[in-house]
Amino acid sequence: MTAKRWFVFVLSLGLAMGFALAQGVTITIACGAVGQELELCKEETAAWAAKTGNKVTVLETPQLTNDRQGFYQQQLAAGSSDIDIYQIDVIYPGTLANFMIDLKPYVSADELKVQNQGIIANNTVGGKLVAMPWFTDGGVLYYRTDLMKKYGVAVPKTWTELFAAAKKIQDGERKAGKKDFYGFVFQGNAYEGLTCDALEWIASSGGGTIIDASGKVTINNAKAAAILDLVASQIKLVSPPAVTTYDEEKARGVFQSGNAAFMRNWPYAYSLGNQEGSAVKGKIGVAPLPAGPGGSNVGTLGGWQLAVSKFSKNPKVAADLVRYLTGREVQKERAIKGSFQPTIPDLYKDADVLKAVPFFKDLAGRQPVARPSTVTGPKYGEVSAAFWSAVHDVLSGKSKAAAALAALEKKLNQIKGSGW
Ligand code: GLC
């Protein structure tokens, strides 16, 4: 290169850098912090920042979804522009719609088309695309392949079979000296996670979905009461007494350290359970959750979306980061590294994804059960809190299910008032 060419090259490089820096803005994203969430969010946003010359601040938010929601609402009610992008739960588009921008003008028809259309519909409120789907979730049953073999136990198809298998394995392991071993762990704390677990017990027993699609409160029925009493009767027997304080991470901790035969959890636990240092690496099986008498097996629909705050000072740049994070490349990486379920259906056929998470191939055709968040709109938070506290009372022996559900029905109708 001649001296003159060098000069031009260096000058244009300087101009380009100056231009990029002048363009550089800082985007703040509120990310989840369960399992590998925070670490992955930092990696992925850093990659986008390096590509675009912008900066990203990743904000760690409370672990429990309802606490996170409370924090979001404080920020948004105060009109704060501190957070540009919010990671929001699948149950909250109805509650948060007014605080978020419409993402439709920022995403292409193709980017929308490749997404799961059920989730796009869930995230569309009054014609506005409140958030882009990032990952979906469905409750599954984890089991120990080695222990199933050791005790000659088949993968349980009903709740009664599950509890019997859990007891058999627990008895054997305790006899062999594992005093802290339990049969079955799940999310029994009084929070949104219990709403998810209890909905699975009830819906899989033919007891409905708390509130039906027309808005009618259906929770006070004999099938719902029977399964709640059955689960409550298993605490201390096959589930630890402390299960009534467990969230996802506590349940995972017990299972991953080799102290439980079965666990109900979301797919993220698979990748962590198979990492170096896990006591159950290579010994994890995943199956659909059991069904109740005359019911069918279902997992609750969960999942997370990315929304741009209407108070953001840089909505266009923030929307670009949302497009990047929810796009195919990042979703594929998250599926492989963290067993996060993609919201792009096509990725369930991807060989690399299926190699990392073989059970994803079984999930493609499964119909999860949704919590009644669309029909109850902004009142969902109150509805769910009433539900989980009634269920928690049953689990902790404060109340029998029939009485708890009769009182819950009244309470839900009060919350409903003249309509949802
Ligand atoms: C998972 C699900 C979410 C659900 C939460 C409950 O994060 O994706 O939808 O609300 O668990 O704890």
PDB file of N, CA and C and ligand atoms in Angstrom, residues 65 89-91 137 191-193 196 248 266 302-304 371, ligand 1:
ATOM      1  N   THR A  65     -41.004 -15.341  39.104  1.00  0.00           N
ATOM      2  CA  THR A  65     -41.654 -14.519  38.082  1.00  0.00           C
ATOM      3  C   THR A  65     -42.576 -13.458  38.680  1.00  0.00           C
ATOM      4  N   ASP A  89     -42.886 -12.749  31.086  1.00  0.00           N
ATOM      5  CA  ASP A  89     -43.468 -14.089  31.128  1.00  0.00           C
ATOM      6  C   ASP A  89     -44.656 -14.171  30.158  1.00  0.00           C
ATOM      7  N   VAL A  90     -44.930 -15.382  29.680  1.00  0.00           N
ATOM      8  CA  VAL A  90     -46.019 -15.614  28.716  1.00  0.00           C
ATOM      9  C   VAL A  90     -47.392 -15.198  29.269  1.00  0.00           C
ATOM     10  N   ILE A  91     -47.504 -15.084  30.597  1.00  0.00           N
ATOM     11  CA  ILE A  91     -48.780 -14.722  31.214  1.00  0.00           C
ATOM     12  C   ILE A  91     -48.998 -13.211  31.317  1.00  0.00           C
ATOM     13  N   ASP A 137     -41.805 -22.845  27.168  1.00  0.00           N
ATOM     14  CA  ASP A 137     -41.566 -23.766  28.269  1.00  0.00           C
ATOM     15  C   ASP A 137     -42.756 -24.718  28.365  1.00  0.00           C
ATOM     16  N   TYR A 191     -46.255 -19.474  45.071  1.00  0.00           N
ATOM     17  CA  TYR A 191     -45.891 -18.504  44.021  1.00  0.00           C
ATOM     18  C   TYR A 191     -46.367 -19.037  42.676  1.00  0.00           C
ATOM     19  N   GLU A 192     -46.045 -18.321  41.612  1.00  0.00           N
ATOM     20  CA  GLU A 192     -46.542 -18.672  40.286  1.00  0.00           C
ATOM     21  C   GLU A 192     -46.177 -20.104  39.856  1.00  0.00           C
ATOM     22  N   GLY A 193     -45.020 -20.573  40.303  1.00  0.00           N
ATOM     23  CA  GLY A 193     -44.603 -21.931  39.943  1.00  0.00           C
ATOM     24  C   GLY A 193     -45.599 -22.976  40.447  1.00  0.00           C
ATOM     25  N   CYS A 196     -48.468 -23.277  38.183  1.00  0.00           N
ATOM     26  CA  CYS A 196     -48.151 -24.119  37.019  1.00  0.00           C
ATOM     27  C   CYS A 196     -48.266 -25.602  37.359  1.00  0.00           C
ATOM     28  N   GLU A 248     -38.243 -23.675  41.324  1.00  0.00           N
ATOM     29  CA  GLU A 248     -37.577 -24.493  40.303  1.00  0.00           C
ATOM     30  C   GLU A 248     -36.153 -24.844  40.715  1.00  0.00           C
ATOM     31  N   TRP A 266     -39.000 -27.546  34.266  1.00  0.00           N
ATOM     32  CA  TRP A 266     -39.010 -27.054  32.890  1.00  0.00           C
ATOM     33  C   TRP A 266     -37.758 -27.592  32.177  1.00  0.00           C
ATOM     34  N   GLY A 302     -45.385 -22.432  29.575  1.00  0.00           N
ATOM     35  CA  GLY A 302     -44.669 -21.299  30.143  1.00  0.00           C
ATOM     36  C   GLY A 302     -43.918 -20.615  29.021  1.00  0.00           C
ATOM     37  N   GLY A 303     -42.959 -19.788  29.394  1.00  0.00           N
ATOM     38  CA  GLY A 303     -42.108 -19.199  28.371  1.00  0.00           C
ATOM     39  C   GLY A 303     -41.947 -17.699  28.533  1.00  0.00           C
ATOM     40  N   TRP A 304     -40.966 -17.177  27.827  1.00  0.00           N
ATOM     41  CA  TRP A 304     -40.562 -15.785  28.007  1.00  0.00           C
ATOM     42  C   TRP A 304     -40.420 -15.043  26.688  1.00  0.00           C
ATOM     43  N   ARG A 371     -52.365 -21.281  31.252  1.00  0.00           N
ATOM     44  CA  ARG A 371     -53.003 -20.660  32.410  1.00  0.00           C
ATOM     45  C   ARG A 371     -54.032 -19.638  31.908  1.00  0.00           C
TER      46      ARG A 371
HETATM   47  C1  GLC B   1     -41.062 -20.684  34.092  1.00  0.00           C
HETATM   48  C2  GLC B   1     -42.066 -20.471  32.975  1.00  0.00           C
HETATM   49  C3  GLC B   1     -42.986 -19.332  33.309  1.00  0.00           C
HETATM   50  C4  GLC B   1     -43.639 -19.569  34.661  1.00  0.00           C
HETATM   51  C5  GLC B   1     -42.585 -19.776  35.723  1.00  0.00           C
HETATM   52  C6  GLC B   1     -43.212 -20.140  37.043  1.00  0.00           C
HETATM   53  O1  GLC B   1     -40.177 -19.615  34.134  1.00  0.00           O
HETATM   54  O2  GLC B   1     -41.447 -20.239  31.759  1.00  0.00           O
HETATM   55  O3  GLC B   1     -43.958 -19.170  32.314  1.00  0.00           O
HETATM   56  O4  GLC B   1     -44.497 -18.520  34.999  1.00  0.00           O
HETATM   57  O5  GLC B   1     -41.693 -20.788  35.345  1.00  0.00           O
HETATM   58  O6  GLC B   1     -42.278 -20.264  38.036  1.00  0.00           O
END
